[in-house]
Tab-separated table of C-alpha atoms and ligand atoms in Angstrom:
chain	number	residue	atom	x	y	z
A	15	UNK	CA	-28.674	3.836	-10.713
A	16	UNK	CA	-26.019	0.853	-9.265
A	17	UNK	CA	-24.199	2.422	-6.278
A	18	UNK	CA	-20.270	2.275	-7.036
A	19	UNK	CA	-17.872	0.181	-4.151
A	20	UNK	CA	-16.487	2.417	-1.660
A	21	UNK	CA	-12.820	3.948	-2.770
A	22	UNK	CA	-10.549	3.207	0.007
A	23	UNK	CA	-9.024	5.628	2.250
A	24	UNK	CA	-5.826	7.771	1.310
A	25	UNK	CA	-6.508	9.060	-2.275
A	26	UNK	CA	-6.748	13.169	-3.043
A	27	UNK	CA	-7.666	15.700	-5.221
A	28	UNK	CA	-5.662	18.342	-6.294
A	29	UNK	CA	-6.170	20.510	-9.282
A	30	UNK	CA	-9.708	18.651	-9.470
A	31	UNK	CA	-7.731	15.388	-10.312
A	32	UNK	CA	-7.256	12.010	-8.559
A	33	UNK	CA	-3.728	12.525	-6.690
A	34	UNK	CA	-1.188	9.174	-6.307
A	35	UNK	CA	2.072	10.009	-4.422
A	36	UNK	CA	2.304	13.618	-4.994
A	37	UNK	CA	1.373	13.431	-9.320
A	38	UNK	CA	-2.048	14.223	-10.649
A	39	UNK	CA	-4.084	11.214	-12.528
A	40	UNK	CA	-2.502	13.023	-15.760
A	41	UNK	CA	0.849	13.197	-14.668
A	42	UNK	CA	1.409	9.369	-13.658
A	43	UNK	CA	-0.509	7.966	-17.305
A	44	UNK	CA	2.260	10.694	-19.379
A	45	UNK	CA	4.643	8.977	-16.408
A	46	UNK	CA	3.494	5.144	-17.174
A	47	UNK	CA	3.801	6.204	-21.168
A	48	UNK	CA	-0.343	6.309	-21.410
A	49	UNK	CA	-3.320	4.484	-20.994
A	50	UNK	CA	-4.542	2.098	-19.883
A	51	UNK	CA	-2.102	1.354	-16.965
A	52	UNK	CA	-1.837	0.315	-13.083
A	53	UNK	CA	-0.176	2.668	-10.520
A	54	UNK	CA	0.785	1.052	-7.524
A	55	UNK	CA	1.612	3.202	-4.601
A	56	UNK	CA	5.064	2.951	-2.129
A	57	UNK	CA	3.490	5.100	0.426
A	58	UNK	CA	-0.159	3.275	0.578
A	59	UNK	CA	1.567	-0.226	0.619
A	60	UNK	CA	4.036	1.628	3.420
A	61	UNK	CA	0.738	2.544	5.728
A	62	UNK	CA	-0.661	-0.262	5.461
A	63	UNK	CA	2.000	-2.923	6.791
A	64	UNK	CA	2.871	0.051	9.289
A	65	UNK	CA	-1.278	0.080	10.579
A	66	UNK	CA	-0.982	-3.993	10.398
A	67	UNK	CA	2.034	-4.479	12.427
A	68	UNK	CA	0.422	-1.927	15.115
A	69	UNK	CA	-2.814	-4.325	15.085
A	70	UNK	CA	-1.168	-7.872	15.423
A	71	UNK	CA	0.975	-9.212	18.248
A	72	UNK	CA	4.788	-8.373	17.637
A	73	UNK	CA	5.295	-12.111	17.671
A	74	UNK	CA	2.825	-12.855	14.379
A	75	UNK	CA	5.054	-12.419	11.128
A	76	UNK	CA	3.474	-11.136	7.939
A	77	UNK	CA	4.223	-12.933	4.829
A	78	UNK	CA	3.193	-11.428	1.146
A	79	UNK	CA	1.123	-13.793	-0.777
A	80	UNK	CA	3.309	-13.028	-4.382
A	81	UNK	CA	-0.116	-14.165	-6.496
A	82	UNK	CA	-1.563	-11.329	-5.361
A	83	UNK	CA	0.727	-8.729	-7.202
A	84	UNK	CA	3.853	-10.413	-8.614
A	85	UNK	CA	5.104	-7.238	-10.392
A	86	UNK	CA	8.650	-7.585	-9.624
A	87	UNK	CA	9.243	-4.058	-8.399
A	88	UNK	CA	6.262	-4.377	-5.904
A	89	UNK	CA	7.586	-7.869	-4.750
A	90	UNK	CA	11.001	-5.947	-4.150
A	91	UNK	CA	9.475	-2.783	-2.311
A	92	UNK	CA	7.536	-5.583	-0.116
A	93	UNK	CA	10.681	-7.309	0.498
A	94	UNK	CA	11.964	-4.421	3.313
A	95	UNK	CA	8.162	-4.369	4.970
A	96	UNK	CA	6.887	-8.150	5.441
A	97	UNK	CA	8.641	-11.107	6.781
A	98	UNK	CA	8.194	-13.566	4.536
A	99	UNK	CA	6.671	-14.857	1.205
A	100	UNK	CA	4.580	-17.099	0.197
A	101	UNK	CA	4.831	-18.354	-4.038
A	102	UNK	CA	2.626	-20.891	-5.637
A	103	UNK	CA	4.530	-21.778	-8.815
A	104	UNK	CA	8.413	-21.827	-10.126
A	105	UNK	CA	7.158	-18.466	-12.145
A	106	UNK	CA	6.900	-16.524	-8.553
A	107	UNK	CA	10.107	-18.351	-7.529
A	108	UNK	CA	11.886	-16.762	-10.405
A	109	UNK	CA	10.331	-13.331	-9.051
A	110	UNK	CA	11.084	-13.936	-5.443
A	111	UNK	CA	14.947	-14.698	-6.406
A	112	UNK	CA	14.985	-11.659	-8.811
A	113	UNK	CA	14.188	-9.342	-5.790
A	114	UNK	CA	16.771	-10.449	-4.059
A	115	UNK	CA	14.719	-12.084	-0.664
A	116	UNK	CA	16.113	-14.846	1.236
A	117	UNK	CA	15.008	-17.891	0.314
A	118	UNK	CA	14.794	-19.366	3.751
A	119	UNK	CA	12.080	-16.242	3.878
A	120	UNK	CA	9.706	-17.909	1.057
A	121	UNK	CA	7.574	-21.094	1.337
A	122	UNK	CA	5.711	-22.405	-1.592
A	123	UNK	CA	2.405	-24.048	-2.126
A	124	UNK	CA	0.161	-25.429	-4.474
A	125	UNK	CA	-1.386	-28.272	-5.270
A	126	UNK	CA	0.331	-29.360	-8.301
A	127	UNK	CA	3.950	-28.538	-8.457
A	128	UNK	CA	5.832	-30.338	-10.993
A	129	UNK	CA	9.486	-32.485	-10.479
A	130	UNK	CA	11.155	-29.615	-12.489
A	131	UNK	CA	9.461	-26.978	-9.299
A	132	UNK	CA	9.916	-29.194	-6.577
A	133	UNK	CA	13.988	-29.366	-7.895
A	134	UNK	CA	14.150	-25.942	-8.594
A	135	UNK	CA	12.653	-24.855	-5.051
A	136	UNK	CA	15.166	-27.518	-3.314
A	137	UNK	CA	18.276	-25.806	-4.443
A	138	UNK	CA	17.009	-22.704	-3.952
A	139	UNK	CA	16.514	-23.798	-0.257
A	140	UNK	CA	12.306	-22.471	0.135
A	141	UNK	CA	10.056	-24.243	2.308
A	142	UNK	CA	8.115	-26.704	0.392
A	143	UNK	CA	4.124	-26.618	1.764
A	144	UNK	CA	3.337	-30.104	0.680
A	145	UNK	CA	-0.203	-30.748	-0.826
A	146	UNK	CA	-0.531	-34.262	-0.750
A	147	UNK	CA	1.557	-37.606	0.181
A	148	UNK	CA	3.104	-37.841	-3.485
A	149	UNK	CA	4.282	-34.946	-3.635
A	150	UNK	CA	6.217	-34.987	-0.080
A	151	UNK	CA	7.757	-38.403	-1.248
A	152	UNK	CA	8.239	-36.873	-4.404
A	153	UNK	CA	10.295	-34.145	-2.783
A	154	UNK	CA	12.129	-36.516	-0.226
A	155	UNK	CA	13.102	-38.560	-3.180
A	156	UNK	CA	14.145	-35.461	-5.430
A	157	UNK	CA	16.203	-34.308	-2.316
A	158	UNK	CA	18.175	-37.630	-1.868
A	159	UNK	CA	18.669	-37.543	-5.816
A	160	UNK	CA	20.471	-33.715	-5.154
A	161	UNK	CA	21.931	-34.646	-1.889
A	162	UNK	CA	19.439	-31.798	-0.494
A	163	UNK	CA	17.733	-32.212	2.546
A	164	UNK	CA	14.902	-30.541	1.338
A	165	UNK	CA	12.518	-27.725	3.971
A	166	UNK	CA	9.085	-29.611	3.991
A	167	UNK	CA	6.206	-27.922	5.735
A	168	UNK	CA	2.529	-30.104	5.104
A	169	UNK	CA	-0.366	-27.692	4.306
A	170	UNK	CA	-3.615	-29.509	5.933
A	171	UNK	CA	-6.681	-29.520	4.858
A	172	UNK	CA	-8.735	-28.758	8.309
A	173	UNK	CA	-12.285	-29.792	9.190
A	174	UNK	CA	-13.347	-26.610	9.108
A	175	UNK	CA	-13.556	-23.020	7.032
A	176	UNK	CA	-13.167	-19.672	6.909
A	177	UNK	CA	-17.011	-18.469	7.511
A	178	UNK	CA	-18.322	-15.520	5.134
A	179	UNK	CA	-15.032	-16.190	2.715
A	180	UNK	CA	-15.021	-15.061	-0.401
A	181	UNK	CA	-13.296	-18.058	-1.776
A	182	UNK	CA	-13.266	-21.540	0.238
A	183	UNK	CA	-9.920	-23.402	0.338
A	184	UNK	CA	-10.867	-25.597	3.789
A	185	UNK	CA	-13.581	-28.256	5.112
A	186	UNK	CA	-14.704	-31.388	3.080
A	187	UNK	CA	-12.645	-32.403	0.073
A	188	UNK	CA	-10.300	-30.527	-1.429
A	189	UNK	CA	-7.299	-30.710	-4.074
A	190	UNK	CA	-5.352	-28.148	-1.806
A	191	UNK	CA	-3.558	-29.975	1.596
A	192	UNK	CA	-3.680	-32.886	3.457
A	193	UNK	CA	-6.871	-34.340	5.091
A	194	UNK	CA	-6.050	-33.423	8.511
A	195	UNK	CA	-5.962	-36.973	10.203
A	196	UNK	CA	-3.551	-37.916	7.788
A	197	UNK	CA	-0.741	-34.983	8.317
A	198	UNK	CA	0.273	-37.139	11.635
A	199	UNK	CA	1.821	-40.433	9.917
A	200	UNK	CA	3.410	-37.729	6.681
A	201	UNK	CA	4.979	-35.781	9.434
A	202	UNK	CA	6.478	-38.636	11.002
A	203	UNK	CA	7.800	-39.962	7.684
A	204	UNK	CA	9.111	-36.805	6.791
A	205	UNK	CA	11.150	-36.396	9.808
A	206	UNK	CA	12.638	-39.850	9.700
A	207	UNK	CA	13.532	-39.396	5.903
A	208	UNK	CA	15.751	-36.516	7.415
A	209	UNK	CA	14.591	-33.552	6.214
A	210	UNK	CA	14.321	-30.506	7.470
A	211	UNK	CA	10.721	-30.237	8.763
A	212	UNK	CA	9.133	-26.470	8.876
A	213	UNK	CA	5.828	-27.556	10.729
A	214	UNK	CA	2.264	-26.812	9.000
A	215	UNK	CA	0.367	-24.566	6.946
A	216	UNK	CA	-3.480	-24.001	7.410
A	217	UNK	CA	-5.226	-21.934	4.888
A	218	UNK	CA	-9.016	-21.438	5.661
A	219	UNK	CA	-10.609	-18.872	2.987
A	220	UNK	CA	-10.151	-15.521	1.349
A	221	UNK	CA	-11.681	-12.175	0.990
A	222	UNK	CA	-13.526	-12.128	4.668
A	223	UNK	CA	-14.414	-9.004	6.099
A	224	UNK	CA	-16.148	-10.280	9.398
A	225	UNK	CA	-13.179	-10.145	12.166
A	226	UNK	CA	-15.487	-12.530	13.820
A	227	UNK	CA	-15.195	-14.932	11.419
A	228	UNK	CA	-11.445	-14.869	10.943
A	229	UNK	CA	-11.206	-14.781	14.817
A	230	UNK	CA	-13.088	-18.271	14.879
A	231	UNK	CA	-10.930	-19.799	12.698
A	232	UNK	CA	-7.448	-18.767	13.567
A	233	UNK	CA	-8.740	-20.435	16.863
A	234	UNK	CA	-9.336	-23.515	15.228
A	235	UNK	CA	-6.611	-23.230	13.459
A	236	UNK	CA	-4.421	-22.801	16.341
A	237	UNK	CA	-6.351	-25.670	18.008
A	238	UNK	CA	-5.564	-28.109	15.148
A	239	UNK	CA	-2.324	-27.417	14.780
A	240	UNK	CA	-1.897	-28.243	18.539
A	241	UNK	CA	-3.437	-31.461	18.267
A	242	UNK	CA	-1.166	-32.344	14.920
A	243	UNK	CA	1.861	-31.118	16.653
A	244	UNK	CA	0.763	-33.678	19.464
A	245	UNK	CA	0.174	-36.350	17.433
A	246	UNK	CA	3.297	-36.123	15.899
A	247	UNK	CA	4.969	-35.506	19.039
A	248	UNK	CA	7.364	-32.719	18.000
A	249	UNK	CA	7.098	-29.096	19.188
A	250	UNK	CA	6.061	-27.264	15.927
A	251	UNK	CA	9.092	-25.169	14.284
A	252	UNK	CA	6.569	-22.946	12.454
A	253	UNK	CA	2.893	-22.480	11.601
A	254	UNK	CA	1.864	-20.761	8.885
A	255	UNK	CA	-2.052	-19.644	10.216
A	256	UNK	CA	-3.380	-18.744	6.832
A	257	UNK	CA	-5.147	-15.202	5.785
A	258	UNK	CA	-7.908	-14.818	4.504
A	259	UNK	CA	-7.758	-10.535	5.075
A	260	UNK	CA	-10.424	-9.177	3.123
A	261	UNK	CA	-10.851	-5.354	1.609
A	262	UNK	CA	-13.853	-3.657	0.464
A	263	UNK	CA	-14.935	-3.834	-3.055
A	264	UNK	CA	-18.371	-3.334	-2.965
A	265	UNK	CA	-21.476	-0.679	-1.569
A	266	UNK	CA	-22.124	-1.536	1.762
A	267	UNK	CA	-18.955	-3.279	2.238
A	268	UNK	CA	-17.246	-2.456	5.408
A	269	UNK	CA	-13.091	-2.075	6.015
A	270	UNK	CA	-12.006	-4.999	8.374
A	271	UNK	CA	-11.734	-4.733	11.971
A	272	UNK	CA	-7.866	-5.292	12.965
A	273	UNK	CA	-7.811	-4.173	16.146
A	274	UNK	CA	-10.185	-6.842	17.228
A	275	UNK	CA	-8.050	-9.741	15.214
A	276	UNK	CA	-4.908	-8.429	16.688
A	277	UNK	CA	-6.345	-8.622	20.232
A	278	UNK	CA	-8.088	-11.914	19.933
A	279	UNK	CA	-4.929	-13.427	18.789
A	280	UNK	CA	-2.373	-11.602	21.537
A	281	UNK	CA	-4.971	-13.366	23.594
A	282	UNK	CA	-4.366	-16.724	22.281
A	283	UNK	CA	-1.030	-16.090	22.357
A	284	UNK	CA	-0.625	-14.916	26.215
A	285	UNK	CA	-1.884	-18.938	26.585
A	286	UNK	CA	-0.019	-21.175	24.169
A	287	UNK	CA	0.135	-24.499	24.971
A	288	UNK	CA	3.489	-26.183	25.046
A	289	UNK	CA	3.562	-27.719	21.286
A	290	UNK	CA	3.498	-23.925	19.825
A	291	UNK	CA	4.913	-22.284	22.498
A	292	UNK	CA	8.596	-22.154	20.652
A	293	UNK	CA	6.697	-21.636	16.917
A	294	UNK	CA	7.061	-19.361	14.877
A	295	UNK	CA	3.991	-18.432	14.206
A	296	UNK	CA	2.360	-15.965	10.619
A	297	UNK	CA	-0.052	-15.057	8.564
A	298	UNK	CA	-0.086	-14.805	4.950
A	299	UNK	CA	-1.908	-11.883	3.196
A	300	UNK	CA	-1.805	-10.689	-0.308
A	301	UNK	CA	-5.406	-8.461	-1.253
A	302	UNK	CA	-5.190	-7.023	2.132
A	303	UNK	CA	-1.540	-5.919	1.440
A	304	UNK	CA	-1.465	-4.690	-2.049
A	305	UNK	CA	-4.815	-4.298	-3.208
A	306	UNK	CA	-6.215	-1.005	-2.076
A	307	UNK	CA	-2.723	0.384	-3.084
A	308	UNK	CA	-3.284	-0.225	-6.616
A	309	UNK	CA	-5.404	2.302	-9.500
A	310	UNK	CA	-6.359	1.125	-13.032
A	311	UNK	CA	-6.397	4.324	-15.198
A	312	UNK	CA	-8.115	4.179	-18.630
A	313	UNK	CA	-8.968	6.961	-20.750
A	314	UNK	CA	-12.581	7.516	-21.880
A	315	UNK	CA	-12.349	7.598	-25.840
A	316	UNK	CA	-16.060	7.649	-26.963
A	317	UNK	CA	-18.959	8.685	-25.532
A	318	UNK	CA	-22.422	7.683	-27.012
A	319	UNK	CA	-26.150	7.046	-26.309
A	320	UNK	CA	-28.020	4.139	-27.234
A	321	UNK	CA	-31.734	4.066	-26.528
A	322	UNK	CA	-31.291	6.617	-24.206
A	323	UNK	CA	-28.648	5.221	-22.195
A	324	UNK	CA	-24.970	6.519	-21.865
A	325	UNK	CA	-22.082	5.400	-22.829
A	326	UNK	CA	-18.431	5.970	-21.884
A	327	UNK	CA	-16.106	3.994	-23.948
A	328	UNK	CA	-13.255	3.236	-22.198
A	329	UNK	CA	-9.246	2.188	-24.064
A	330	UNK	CA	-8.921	-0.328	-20.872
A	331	UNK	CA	-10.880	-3.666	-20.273
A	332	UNK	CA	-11.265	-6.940	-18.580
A	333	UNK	CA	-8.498	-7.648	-20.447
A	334	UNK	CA	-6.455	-5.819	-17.425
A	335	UNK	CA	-9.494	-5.848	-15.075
A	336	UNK	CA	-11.020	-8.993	-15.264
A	337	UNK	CA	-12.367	-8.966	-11.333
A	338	UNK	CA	-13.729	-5.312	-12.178
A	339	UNK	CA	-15.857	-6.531	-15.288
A	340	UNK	CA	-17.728	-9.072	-12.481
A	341	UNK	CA	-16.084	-12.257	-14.462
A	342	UNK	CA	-13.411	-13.380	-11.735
A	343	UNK	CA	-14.979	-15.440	-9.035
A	344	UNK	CA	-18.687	-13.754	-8.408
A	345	UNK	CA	-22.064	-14.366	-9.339
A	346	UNK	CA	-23.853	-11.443	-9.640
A	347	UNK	CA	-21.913	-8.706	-11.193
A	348	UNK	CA	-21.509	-5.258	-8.390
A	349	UNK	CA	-19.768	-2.242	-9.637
A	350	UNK	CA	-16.034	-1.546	-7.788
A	351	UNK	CA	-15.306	1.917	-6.195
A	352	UNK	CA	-14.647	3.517	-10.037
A	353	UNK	CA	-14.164	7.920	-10.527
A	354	UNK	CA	-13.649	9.982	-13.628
A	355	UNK	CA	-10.152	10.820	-12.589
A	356	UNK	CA	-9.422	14.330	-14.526
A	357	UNK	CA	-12.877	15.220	-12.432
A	358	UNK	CA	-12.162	13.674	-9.120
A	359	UNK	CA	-13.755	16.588	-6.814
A	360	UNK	CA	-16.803	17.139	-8.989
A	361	UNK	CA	-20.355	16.284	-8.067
A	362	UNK	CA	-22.127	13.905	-9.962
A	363	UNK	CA	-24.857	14.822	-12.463
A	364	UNK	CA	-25.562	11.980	-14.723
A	365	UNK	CA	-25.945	8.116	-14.973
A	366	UNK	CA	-23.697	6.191	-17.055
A	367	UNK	CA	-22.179	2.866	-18.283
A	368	UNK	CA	-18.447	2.510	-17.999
A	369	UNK	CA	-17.589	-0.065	-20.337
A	370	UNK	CA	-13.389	-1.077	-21.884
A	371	UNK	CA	-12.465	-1.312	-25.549
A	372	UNK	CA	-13.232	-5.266	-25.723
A	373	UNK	CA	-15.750	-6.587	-28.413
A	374	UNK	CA	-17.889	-8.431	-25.797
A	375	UNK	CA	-20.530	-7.491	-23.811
A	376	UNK	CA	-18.706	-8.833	-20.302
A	377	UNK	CA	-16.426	-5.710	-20.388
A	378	UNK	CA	-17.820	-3.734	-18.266
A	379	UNK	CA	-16.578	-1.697	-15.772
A	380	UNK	CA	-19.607	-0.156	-14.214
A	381	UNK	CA	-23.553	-0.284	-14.828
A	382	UNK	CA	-25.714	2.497	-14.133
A	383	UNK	CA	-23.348	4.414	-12.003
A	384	UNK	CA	-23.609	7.981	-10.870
A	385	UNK	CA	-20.666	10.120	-11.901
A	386	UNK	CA	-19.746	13.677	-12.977
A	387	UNK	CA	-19.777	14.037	-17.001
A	388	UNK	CA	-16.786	12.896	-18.600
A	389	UNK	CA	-16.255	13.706	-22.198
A	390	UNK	CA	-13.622	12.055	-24.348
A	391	UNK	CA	-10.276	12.239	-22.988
A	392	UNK	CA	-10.618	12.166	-19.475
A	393	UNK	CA	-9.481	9.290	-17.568
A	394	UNK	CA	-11.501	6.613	-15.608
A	395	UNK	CA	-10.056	5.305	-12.200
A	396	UNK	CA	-10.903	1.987	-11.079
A	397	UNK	CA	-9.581	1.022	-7.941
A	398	UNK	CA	-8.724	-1.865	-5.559
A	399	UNK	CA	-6.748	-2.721	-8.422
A	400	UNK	CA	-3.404	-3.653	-6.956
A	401	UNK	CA	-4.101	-7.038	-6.118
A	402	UNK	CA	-5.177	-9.884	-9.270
A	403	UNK	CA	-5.274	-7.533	-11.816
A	404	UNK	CA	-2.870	-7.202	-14.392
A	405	UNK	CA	-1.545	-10.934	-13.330
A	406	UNK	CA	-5.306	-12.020	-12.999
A	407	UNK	CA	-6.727	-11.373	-16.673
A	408	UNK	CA	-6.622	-12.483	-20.107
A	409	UNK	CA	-4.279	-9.616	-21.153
A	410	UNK	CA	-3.888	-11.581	-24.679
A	411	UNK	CA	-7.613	-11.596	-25.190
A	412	UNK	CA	-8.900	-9.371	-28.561
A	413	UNK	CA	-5.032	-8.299	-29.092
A	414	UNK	CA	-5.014	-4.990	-27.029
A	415	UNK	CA	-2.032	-6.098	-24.898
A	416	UNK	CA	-1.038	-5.749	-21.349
A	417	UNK	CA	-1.139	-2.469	-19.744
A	418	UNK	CA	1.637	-0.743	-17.903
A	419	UNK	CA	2.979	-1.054	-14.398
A	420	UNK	CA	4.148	1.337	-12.623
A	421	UNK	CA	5.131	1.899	-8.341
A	422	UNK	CA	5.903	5.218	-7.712
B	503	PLP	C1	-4.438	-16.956	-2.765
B	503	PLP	C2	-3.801	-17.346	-1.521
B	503	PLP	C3	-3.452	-16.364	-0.572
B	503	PLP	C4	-3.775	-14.911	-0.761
B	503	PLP	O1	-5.153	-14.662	-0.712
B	503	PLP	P1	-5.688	-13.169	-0.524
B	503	PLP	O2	-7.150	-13.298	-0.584
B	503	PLP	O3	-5.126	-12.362	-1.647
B	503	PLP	O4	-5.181	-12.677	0.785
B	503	PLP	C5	-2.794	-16.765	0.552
B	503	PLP	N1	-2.491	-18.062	0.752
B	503	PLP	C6	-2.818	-19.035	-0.116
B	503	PLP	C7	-2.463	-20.443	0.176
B	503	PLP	C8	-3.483	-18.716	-1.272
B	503	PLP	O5	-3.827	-19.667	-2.136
């Protein structure tokens, strides 16, 4: 027996079936047109900014990280509960403009963005997080081209990380930012080239779930973006802190402590010194936002033993799942928080291996976990599925196709 990840807070049973925004697990597949497909919730995605905002200082703003969950009607709903966005290619810039946000709202980053981006986020008017020297003079020179003054923010690479993070993005070399002690002398060019400069972006880590740790480094992030504001001796307009927000995927994991975040930094903020005390000032989440708001249902359609063990034969896959299967960024494979849907209130009673329809042993969706008996045509939920799923797996792979969407 593997235990299963914990399923979050704020799904029901009714009629002995998983519940999503008032429809049974049934309902919302005949709903999405069948299996396999992703429902993303309004209401959870509602609660959650709502429990945020209550946590953090009224002064921090909370920007979506689109990469997370770039289904355009998600990226719409989020559009009336964060403050801003964050894209990382001319794709999510398409998405941003089709839900209708504000442009001066998004900022985008990553480390390689093409001329064809750069000109495309220009006339759109987003912030441009630069990720290295060429590409700032890149985008000065693509502004004077358009007659533009392009929005250019510099993302640093800091001297330190986000401890206990599930993905490092900060500390020692790095293809994302700019090695902190050079940000200084970009700054100042930037600024002289006469563009509008947006200030700084520091992005430590992902997936933490010690507030401890994400405590420590919005310090230091806060710290470093003093001394660069200092060293370029302009007040900074705006300072994007970073995320790094985890959720719990696994047994044992524990939810995140916000209340202790959002006091440490109200702290910090009581005692700004006088480069960020006219900032604006953010954090940008995605998982945190959208991922616990988010179910994968599949339905089961074989069941078989081999050698004794069970089977249950699932028409979904890492082909939709590809962080559930254990093949997106860890190295030993744990099962995620995973129920038999159509049998959400009963009790266990036998061991079995949840595995999708692909014809290679990585699709699996859980080993050796405890659940009631499904038979064919019940359906599986997998959750913590709304953030770098569909978007985040080889949908093409084996020829099954992409599964549906749906936010009710
Ligand atoms: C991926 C990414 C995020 C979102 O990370 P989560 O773990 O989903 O919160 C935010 N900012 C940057 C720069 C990123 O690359």
């Amino acid at each position: 027996m593997k235990p299963l990840g914990p399923i979050p807070s704020g799904y029901a049973s009714r009629d002995g079936q998983l519940e999503i925004g008032g429809m049974t697990a049934r309902e919302l597949v005949e709903l999405a047109g069948g299996t396999p497909c992703f429902i993303y919730s309004k209401a959870h995605l509602e609660r959650r900014v709502a429990e945020l905002r209550a946590a953090m200082p009224a002064r921090l703003g909370i920007n979506y990280a689109v990469k997370a969950n770039p289904f355009l009607p998600v990226v719409t709903y989020m559009a009336r509960l964060v403050d801003g966005f964050d894209i990382a290619s001319a794709g999510e810039l398409v998405t941003v403009m089709a839900a209708g946000i504000d442009p001066f709202r998004v900022s985008f980053a990553g480390p390689g963005k093409r001329d064809k981006e750069l000109e495309a986020a220009i006339h759109a008017g987003v912030t441009l997080n630069c990720e290295s020297e060429g590409e700032a003079r890149r985008t000065l020179a693509i502004g004077e081209r358009l007659g533009i003054a392009p929005r250019i923010a510099i993302r640093v690479n800091p001297d330190f990380e986000l401890k206990g993070s599930g993905m490092k993005m900060g500390g020692g070399a790095k293809p994302f930012g700019l090695d902190a002690e050079r940000v200084p002398a970009m700054a100042r060019e930037i600024i002289a080239a006469g563009a509008e400069w947006r200030g700084l972006h520091i992005f430590t880590g992902s997936q933490a779930l010690s507030a401890e740790a994400i405590i420590e480094a919005q310090a230091n992030v806060l710290d470093c973006a003093d001394r660069l504001a200092h060293e370029i001796s302009t007040p900074l307009p705006k300072l994007n802190m970073g995320g790094g927000f985890g959720i719990p995927y696994f047994h044992g994991d524990l939810p995140l402590d916000i209340a202790a975040i959002g006091a440490a930094l109200e702290e910090r903020f009581e005692g700004l010194p006088e480069t960020l005390a006219a900032t604006e000032l953010c954090i940008e989440l995605g998982r945190y936002l959208v991922g616990e708001a988010g179910v994968y249902l599949a339905e089961a359609i074989d069941r078989k033993e081999s050698h004794g063990v069970t089977y249950l034969i699932t028409d979904g896959g890492l082909h939709h799942q590809l962080a559930a299967s254990g093949n997106f960024g860890t190295v030993v494979r744990r099962n995620y928080p995973l129920a038999i849907a159509t049998r959400f209130d009963a009790d266990p009673e036998e061991e079995a291996n949840v595995v999708g329809c692909l014809c290679t042993p990585l699709d699996r969706l859980a080993d050796q976990a405890h659940l009631p008996r499904a038979e064919v045509g019940d359906l599986v939920a997998v959750f913590c599925a709304g953030a770098y799923g569909a978007s985040a797996s080889p949908a093409q792979f084996l020829g099954h196709g992409p599964a549906a969407e749906l936010l009710i």
